[in-house]
mmCIF file of C-alpha atoms in Angstrom:
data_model
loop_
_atom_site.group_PDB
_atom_site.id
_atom_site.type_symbol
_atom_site.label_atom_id
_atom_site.label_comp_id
_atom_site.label_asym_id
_atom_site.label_seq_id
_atom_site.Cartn_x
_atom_site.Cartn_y
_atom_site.Cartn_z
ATOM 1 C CA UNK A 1 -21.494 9.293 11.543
ATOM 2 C CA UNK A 2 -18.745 8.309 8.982
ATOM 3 C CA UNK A 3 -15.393 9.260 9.499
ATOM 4 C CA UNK A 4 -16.041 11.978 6.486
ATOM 5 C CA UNK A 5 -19.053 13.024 8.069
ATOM 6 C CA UNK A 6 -17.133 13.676 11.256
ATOM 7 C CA UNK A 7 -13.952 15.573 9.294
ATOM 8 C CA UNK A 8 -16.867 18.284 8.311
ATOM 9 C CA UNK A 9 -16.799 19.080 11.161
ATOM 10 C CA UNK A 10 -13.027 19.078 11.916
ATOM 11 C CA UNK A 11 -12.591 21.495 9.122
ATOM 12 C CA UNK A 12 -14.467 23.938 10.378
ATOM 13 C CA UNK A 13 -12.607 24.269 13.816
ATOM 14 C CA UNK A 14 -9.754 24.262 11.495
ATOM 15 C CA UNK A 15 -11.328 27.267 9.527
ATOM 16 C CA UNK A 16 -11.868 29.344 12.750
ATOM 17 C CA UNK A 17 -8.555 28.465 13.999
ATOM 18 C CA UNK A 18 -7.026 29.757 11.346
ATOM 19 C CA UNK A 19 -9.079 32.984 10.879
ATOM 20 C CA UNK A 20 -8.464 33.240 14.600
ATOM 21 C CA UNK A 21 -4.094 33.214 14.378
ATOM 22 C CA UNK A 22 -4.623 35.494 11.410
ATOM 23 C CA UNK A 23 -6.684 37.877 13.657
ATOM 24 C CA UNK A 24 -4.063 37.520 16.314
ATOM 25 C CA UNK A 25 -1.592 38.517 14.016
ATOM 26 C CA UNK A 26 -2.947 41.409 11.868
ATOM 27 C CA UNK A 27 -4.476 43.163 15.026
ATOM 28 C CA UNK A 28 -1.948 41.825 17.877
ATOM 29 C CA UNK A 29 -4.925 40.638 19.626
ATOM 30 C CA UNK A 30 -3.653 38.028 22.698
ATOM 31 C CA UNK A 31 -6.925 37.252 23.325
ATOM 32 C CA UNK A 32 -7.907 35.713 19.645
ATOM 33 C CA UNK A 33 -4.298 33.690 20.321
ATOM 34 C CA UNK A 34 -5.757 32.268 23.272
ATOM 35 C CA UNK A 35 -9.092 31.539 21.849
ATOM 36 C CA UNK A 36 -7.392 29.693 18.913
ATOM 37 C CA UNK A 37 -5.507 27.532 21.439
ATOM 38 C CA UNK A 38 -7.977 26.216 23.086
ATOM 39 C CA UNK A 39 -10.470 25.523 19.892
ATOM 40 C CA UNK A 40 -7.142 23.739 18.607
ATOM 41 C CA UNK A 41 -7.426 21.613 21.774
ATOM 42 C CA UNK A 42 -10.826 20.910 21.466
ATOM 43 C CA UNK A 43 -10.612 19.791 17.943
ATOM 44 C CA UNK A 44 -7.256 17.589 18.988
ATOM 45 C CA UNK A 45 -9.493 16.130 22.157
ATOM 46 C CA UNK A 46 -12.447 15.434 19.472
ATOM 47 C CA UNK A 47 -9.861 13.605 17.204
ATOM 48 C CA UNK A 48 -8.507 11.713 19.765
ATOM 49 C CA UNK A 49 -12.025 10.263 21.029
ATOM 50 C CA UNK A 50 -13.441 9.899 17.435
ATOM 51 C CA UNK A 51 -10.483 7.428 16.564
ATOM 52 C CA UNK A 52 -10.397 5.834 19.998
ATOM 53 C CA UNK A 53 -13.840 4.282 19.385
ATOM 54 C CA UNK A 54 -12.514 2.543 16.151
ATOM 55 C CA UNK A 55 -13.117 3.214 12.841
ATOM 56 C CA UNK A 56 -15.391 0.943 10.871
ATOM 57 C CA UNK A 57 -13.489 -0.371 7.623
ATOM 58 C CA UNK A 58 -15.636 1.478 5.504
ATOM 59 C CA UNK A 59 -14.292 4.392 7.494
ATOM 60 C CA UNK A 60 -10.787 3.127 6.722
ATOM 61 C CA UNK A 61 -11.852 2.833 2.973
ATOM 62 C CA UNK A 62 -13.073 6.189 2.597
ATOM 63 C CA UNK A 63 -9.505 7.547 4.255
ATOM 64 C CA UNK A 64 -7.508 5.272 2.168
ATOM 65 C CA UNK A 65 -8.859 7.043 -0.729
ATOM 66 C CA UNK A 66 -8.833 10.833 0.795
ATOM 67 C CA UNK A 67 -8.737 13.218 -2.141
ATOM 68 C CA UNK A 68 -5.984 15.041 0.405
ATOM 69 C CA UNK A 69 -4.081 11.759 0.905
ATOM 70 C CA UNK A 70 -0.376 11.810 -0.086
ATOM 71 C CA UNK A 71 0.009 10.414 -2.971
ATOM 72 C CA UNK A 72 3.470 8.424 -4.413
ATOM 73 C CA UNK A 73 5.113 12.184 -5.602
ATOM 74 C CA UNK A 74 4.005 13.201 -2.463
ATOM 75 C CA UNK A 75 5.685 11.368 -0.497
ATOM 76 C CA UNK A 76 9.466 10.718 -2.654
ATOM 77 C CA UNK A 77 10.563 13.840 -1.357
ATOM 78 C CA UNK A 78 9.989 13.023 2.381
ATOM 79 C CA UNK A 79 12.241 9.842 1.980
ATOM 80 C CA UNK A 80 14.984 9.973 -0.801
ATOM 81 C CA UNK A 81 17.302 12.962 -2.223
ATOM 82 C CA UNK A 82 18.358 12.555 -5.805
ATOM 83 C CA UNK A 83 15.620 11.241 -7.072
ATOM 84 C CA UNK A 84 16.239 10.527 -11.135
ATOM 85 C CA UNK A 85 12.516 9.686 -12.992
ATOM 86 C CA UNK A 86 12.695 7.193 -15.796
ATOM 87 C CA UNK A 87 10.039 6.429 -18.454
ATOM 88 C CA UNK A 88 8.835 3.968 -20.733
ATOM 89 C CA UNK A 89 8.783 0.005 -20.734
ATOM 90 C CA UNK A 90 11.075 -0.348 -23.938
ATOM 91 C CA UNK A 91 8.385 -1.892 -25.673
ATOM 92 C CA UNK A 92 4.802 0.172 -26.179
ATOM 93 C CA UNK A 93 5.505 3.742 -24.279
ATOM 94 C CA UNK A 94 5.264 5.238 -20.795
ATOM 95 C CA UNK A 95 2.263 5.183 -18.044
ATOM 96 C CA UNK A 96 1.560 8.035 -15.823
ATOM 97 C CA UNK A 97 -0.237 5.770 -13.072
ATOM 98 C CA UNK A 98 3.091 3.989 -12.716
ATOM 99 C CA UNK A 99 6.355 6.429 -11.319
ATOM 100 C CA UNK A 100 10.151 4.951 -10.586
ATOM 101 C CA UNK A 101 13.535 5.958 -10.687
ATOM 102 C CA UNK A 102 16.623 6.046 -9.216
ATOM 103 C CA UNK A 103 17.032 7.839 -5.516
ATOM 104 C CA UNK A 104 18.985 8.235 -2.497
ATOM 105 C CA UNK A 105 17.719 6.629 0.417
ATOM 106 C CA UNK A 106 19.610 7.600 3.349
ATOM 107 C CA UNK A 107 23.012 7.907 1.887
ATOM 108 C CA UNK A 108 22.601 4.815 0.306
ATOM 109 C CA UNK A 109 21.316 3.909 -4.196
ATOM 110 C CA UNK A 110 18.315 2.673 -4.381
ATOM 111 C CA UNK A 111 15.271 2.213 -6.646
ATOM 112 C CA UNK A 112 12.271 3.726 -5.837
ATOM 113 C CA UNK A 113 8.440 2.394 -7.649
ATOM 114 C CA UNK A 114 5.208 3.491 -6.908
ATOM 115 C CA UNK A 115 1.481 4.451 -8.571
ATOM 116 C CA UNK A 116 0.026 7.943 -8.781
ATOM 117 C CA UNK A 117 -3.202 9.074 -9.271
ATOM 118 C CA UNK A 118 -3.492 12.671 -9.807
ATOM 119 C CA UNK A 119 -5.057 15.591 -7.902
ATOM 120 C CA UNK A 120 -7.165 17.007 -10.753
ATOM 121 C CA UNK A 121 -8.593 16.298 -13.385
ATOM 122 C CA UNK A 122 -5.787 17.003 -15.816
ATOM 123 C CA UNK A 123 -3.729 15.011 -13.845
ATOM 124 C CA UNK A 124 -6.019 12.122 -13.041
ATOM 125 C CA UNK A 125 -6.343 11.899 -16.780
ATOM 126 C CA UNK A 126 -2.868 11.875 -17.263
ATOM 127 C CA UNK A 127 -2.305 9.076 -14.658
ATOM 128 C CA UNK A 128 -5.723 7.316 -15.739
ATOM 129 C CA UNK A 129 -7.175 7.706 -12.307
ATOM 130 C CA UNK A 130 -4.050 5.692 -10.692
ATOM 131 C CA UNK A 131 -5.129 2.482 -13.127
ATOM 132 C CA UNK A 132 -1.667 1.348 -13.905
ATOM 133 C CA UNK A 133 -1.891 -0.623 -17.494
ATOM 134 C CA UNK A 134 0.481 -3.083 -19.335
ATOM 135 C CA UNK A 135 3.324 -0.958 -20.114
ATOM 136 C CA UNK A 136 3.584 0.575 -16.052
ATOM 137 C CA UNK A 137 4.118 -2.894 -15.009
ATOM 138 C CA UNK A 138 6.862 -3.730 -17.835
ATOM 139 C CA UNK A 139 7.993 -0.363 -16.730
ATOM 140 C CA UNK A 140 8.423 -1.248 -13.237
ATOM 141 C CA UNK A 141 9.470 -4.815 -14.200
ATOM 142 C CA UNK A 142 12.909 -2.928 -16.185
ATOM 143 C CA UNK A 143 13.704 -0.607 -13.124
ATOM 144 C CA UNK A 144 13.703 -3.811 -10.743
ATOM 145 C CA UNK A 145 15.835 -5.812 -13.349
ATOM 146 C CA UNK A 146 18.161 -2.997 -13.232
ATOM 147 C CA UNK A 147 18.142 -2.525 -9.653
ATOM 148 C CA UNK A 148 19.213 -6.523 -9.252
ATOM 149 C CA UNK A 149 22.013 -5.967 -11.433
ATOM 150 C CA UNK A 150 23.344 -3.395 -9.805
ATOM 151 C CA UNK A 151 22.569 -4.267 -6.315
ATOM 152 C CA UNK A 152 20.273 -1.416 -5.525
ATOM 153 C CA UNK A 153 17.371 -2.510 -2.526
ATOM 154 C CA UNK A 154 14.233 -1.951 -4.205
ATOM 155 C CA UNK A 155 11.276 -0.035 -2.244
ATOM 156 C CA UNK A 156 7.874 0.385 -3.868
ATOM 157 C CA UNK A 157 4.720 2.343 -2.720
ATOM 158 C CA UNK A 158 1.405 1.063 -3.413
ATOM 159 C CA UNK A 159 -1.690 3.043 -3.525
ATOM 160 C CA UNK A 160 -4.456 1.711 -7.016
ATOM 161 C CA UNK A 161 -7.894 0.567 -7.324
ATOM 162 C CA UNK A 162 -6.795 -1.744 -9.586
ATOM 163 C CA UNK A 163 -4.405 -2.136 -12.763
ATOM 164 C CA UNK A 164 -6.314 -1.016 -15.970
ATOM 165 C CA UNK A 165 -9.130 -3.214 -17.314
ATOM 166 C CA UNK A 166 -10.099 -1.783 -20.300
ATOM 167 C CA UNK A 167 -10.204 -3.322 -23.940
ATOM 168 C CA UNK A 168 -6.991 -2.001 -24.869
ATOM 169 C CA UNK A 169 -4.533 -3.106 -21.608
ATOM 170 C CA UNK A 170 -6.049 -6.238 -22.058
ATOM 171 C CA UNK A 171 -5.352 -6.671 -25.686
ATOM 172 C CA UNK A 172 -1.764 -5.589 -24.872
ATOM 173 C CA UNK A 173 -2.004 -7.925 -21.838
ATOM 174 C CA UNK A 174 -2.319 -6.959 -18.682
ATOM 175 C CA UNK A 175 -2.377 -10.061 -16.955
ATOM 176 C CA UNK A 176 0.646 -11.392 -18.491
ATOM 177 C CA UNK A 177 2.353 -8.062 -17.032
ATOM 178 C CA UNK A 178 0.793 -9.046 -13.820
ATOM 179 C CA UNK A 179 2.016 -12.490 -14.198
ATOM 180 C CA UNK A 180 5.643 -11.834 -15.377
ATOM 181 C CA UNK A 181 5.612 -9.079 -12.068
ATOM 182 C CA UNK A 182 5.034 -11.621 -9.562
ATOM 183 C CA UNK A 183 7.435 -14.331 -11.176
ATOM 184 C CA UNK A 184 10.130 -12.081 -11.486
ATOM 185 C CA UNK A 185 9.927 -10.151 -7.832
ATOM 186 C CA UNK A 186 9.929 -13.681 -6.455
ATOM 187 C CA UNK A 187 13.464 -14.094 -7.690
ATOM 188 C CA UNK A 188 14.758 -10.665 -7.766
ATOM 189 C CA UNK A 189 18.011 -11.222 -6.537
ATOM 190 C CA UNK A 190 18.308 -8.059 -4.030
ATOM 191 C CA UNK A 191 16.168 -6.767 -1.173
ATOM 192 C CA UNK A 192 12.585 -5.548 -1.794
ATOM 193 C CA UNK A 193 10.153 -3.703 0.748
ATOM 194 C CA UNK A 194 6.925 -2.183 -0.454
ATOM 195 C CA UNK A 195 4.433 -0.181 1.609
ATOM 196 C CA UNK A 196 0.938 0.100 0.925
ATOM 197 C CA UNK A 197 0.039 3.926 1.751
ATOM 198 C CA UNK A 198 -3.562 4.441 0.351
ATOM 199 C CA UNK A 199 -5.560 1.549 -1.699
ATOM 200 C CA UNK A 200 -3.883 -1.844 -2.695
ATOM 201 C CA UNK A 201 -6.070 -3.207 -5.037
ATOM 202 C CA UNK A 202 -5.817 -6.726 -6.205
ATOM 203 C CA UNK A 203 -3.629 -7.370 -8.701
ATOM 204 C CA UNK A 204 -3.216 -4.446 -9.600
ATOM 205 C CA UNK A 205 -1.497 -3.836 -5.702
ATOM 206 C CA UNK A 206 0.276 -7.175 -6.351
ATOM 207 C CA UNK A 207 2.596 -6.264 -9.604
ATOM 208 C CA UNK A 208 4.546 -4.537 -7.420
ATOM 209 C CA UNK A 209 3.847 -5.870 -3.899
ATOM 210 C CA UNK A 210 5.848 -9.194 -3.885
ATOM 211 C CA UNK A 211 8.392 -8.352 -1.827
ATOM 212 C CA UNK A 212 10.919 -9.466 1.121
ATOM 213 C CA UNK A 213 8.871 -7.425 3.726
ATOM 214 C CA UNK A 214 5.289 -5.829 3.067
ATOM 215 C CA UNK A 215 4.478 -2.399 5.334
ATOM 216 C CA UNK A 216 0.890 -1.122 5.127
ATOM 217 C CA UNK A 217 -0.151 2.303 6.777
ATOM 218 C CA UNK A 218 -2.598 1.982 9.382
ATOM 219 C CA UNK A 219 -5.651 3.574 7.040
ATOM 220 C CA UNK A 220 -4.429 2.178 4.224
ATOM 221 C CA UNK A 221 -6.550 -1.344 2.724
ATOM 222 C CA UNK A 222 -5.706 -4.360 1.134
ATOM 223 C CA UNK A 223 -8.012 -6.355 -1.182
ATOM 224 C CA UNK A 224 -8.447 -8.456 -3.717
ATOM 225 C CA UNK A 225 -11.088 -6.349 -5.048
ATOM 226 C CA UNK A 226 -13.067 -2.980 -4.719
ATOM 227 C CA UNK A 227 -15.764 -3.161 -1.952
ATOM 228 C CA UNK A 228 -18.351 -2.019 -4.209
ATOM 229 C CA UNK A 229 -17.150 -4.411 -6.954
ATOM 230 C CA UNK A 230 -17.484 -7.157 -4.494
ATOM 231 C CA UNK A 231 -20.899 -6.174 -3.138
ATOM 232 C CA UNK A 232 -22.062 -6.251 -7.072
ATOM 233 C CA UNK A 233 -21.267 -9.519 -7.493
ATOM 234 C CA UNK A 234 -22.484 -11.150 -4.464
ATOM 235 C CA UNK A 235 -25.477 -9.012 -3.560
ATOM 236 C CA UNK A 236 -26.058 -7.264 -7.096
ATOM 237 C CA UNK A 237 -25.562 -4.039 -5.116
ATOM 238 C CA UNK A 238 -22.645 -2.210 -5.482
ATOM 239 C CA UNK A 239 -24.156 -0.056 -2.593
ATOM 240 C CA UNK A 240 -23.628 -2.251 0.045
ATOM 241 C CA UNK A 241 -20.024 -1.751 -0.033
ATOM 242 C CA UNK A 242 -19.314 -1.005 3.688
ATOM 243 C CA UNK A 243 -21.314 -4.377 4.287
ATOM 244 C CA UNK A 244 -18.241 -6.173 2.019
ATOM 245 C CA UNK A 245 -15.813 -4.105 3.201
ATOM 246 C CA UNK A 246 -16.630 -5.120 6.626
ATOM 247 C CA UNK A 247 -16.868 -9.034 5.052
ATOM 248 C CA UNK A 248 -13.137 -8.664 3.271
ATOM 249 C CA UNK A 249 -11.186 -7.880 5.752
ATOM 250 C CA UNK A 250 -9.599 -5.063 3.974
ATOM 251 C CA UNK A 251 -8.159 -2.735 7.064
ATOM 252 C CA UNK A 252 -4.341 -3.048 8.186
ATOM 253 C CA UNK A 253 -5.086 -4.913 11.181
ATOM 254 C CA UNK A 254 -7.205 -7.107 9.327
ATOM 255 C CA UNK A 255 -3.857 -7.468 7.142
ATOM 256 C CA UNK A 256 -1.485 -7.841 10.292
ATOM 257 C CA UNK A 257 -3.751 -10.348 11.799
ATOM 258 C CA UNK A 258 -3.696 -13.076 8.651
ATOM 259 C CA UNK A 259 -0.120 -12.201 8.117
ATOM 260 C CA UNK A 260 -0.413 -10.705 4.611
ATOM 261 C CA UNK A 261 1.757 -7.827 6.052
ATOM 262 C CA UNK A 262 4.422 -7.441 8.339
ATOM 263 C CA UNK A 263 4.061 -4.313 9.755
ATOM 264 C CA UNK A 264 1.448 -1.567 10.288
ATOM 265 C CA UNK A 265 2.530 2.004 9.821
ATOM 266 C CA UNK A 266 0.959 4.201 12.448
ATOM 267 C CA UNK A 267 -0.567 7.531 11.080
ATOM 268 C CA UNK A 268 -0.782 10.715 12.208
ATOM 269 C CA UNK A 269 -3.691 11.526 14.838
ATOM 270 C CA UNK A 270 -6.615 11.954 11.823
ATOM 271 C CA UNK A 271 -4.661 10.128 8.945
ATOM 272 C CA UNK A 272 -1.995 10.898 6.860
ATOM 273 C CA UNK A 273 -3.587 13.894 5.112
ATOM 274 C CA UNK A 274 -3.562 15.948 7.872
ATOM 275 C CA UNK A 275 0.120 15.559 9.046
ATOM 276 C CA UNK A 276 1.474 14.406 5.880
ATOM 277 C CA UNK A 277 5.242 15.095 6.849
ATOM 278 C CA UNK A 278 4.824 12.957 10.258
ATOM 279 C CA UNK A 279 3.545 10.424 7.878
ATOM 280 C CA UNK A 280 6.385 10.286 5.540
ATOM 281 C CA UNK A 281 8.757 10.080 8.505
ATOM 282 C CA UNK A 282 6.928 6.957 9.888
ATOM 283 C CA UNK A 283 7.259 5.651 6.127
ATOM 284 C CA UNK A 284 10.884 6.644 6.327
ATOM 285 C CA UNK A 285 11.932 5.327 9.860
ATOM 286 C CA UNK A 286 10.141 1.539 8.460
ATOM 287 C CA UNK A 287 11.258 1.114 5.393
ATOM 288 C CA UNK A 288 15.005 1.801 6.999
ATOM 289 C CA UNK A 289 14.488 -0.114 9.632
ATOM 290 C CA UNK A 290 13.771 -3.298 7.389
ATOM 291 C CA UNK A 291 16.414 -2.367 4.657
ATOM 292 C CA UNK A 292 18.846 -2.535 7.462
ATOM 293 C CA UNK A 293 17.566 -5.733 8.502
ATOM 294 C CA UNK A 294 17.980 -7.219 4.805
ATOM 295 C CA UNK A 295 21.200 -5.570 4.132
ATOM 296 C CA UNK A 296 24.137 -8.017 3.932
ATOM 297 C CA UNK A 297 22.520 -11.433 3.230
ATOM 298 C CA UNK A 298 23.415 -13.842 0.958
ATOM 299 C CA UNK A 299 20.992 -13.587 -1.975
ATOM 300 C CA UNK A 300 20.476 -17.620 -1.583
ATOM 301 C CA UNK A 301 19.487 -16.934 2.415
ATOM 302 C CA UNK A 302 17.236 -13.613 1.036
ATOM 303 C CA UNK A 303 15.559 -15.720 -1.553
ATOM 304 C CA UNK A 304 14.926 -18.596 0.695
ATOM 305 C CA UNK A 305 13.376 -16.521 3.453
ATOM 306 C CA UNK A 306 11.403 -14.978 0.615
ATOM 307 C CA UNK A 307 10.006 -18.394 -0.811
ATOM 308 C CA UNK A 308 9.102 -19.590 2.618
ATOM 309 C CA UNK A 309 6.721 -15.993 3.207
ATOM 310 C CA UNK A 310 4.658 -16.599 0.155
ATOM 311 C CA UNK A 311 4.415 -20.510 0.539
ATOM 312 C CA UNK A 312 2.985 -19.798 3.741
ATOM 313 C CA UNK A 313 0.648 -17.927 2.871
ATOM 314 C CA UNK A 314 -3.080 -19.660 3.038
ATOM 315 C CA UNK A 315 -1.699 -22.445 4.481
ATOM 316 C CA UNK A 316 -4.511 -25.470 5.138
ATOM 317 C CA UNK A 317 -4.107 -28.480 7.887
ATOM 318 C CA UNK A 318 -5.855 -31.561 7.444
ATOM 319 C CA UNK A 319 -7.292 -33.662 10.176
ATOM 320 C CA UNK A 320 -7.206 -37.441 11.265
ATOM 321 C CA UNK A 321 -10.196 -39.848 10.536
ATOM 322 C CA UNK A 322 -12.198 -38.357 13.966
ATOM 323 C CA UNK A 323 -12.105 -34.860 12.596
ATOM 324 C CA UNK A 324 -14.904 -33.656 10.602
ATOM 325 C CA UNK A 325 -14.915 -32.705 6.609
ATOM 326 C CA UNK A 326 -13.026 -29.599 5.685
ATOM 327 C CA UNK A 327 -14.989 -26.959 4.990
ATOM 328 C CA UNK A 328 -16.143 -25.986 1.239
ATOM 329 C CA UNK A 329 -12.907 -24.681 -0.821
ATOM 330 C CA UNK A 330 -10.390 -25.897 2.260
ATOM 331 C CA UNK A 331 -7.817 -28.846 0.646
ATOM 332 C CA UNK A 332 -7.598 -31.687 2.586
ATOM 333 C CA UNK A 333 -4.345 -33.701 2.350
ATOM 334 C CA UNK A 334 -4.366 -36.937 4.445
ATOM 335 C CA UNK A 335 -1.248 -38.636 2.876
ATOM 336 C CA UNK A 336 1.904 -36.845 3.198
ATOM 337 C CA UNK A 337 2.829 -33.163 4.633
ATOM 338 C CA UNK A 338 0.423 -30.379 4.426
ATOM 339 C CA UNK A 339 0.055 -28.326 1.432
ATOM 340 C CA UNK A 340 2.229 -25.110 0.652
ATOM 341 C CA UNK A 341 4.690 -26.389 3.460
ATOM 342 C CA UNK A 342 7.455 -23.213 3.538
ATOM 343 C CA UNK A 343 10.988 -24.307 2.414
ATOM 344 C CA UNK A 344 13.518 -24.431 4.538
ATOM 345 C CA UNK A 345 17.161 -23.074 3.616
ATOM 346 C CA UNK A 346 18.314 -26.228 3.120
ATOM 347 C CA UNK A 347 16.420 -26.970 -0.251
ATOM 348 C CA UNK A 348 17.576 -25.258 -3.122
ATOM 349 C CA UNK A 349 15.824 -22.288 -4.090
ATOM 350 C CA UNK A 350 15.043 -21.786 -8.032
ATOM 351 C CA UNK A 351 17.365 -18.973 -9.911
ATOM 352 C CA UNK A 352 14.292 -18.780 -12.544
ATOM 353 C CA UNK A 353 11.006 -20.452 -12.802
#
């Protein structure tokens, strides 16, 4: 039974549950109270023993894209006060699947990024299905310039397929906006933390993922492309997409264990949908919790700790004359020290690449 299959039938305890309280309170009936209690148990015990078995990550994908899931909006009222929208890349226009601003965070400026994608249709439209294109990444790319020159910590929420691919992001280029993202977050001179809360898609996830510490809720997935995109391309079935789900490696412990992120968020009992305010205080309590850690370094010390986390990513070893070959696609390096070595805060660290 899939973990959607299963919420079916969660629903409908929650249906009677609440018919139930409403009987209890339109006819003062104690015994529909008590009746409602103990169904709320029940579905709370069935909860509890559906998620203790462990969710398959095709389970995980189909909650990471929950049509009930909070979305960016949803969730920038949970953690900041004062929060002060701004629009358009200076360039082309504005894009709905791409939100930021200035906000409060706790008493303290910040500036606050993230993707939407819309509850109906109107607004799906509107934010093109949460496909950020060209002109949200040039968007983001301004507010994150501006935060650096005014010192602001910068915290972005990540939750797209995928940026845009279509005919006209790509004539207005898309990867370049990708591209200039990742260059420019490396050496943003001030403290970044982005969460992943629903899907983080490839590059699309990435133009606004490169940051000083990476926080993914515990439903949420990480990938460097949809499961049924992947299963088209190496089975010519995009219906197999639990079997490359399961292949990928997409959940957050999946994430955790290959040290893509640094911390899993955990989610209410269900996911995040169904307690959505004891998710955004999880969000909340994290993202402080590493902004205070950040807070006061030199931005030579924040940039060199930020270098060595992406350098060390997909790290290979190399072996001495007794070992066998690496394996296809691993780099071998027998002379010298092993490839994508982390710097250490003794080299300099580039101002601009």
């Amino acid at each position: 039974m899939s973990v959607l299959d299963f919420e079916q039938l969660v629903n409908e305890l929650d249906d009677n549950i609440s018919r139930l309280r409403a009987a209890a309170v339109r006819e003062g009936r104690a015994d529909a109270t008590h009746e409602a209690d103990s169904m709320a148990q029940e579905r709370d015990t069935l909860l509890r023993e559906f998620f203790a078995h462990g969710l398959t990550p095709w389970d995980e994908v189909l909650l990471a894209r929950h049509k009930d899931r909070p979305y960016t909006l949803d969730y920038v009222p949970m953690l900041c006060e004062d929060f002060l929208e701004l629009a358009g890349d200076r360039l082309y226009g504005d894009d709905g699947a791409m939100v930021g601003g200035f906000a409060q965070f706790g008493g303290s400026p910040i500036v606050l990024l993230g993707q939407q994608k819309g509850r109906d249709l109107k607004e799906r439209q509107k934010r093109n299905f949460g496909y950020p294109r060209p002109e949200g990444y040039r968007k983001a790319l301004r507010l994150m310039q501006m935060a650096g020159r005014f010192g602001r910590p910068v915290v972005t929420l990540v939750d797209t397929p995928g940026a845009d691919s279509n005919v006209p992001s790509e004539e207005r280029g898309i990867s370049e906006a990708i591209a200039r993202n990742l260059r420019e977050m490396m050496i943003l001179p001030t403290p970044t933390v982005a969460v992943i809360i629903g899907e983080g898609g490839s590059g699309g996830a990435l133009g606004i993922a490169v940051a000083d510490r990476v926080l993914m809720l515990e439903h949420a997935i990480y990938s460097v492309i949809a499961p049924e995109g992947c299963a088209a391309i190496i089975w010519r079935d995009p219906t197999r997409g639990a079997d490359a789900a399961k292949a990928m490696r997409v959940t957050a412990k999946d994430a955790l264990s290959l040290g893509l992120v640094d911390e899993v968020i955990p989610e209410p009992l269900g996911g995040a949908h169904r307690s959505p305010d004891i998710a955004g205080a999880a969000i909340k309590e994290a993202v402080a919790r590493h902004l205070q850690e950040l807070a006061g370094r030199p931005t030579e010390e924040l940039l060199a700790m930020r270098f060595a986390k992406y350098r060390a990513l997909g790290r290979f070893t190399g072996g001495d004359a007794d070992s066998p070959p690496p394996a296809f696609g691993a780099v071998g390096n027998a002379d010298g020290p092993p490839p994508f070595q982390p710097i250490t805060g003794a080299e300099p660290v580039p101002q601009s690449i």
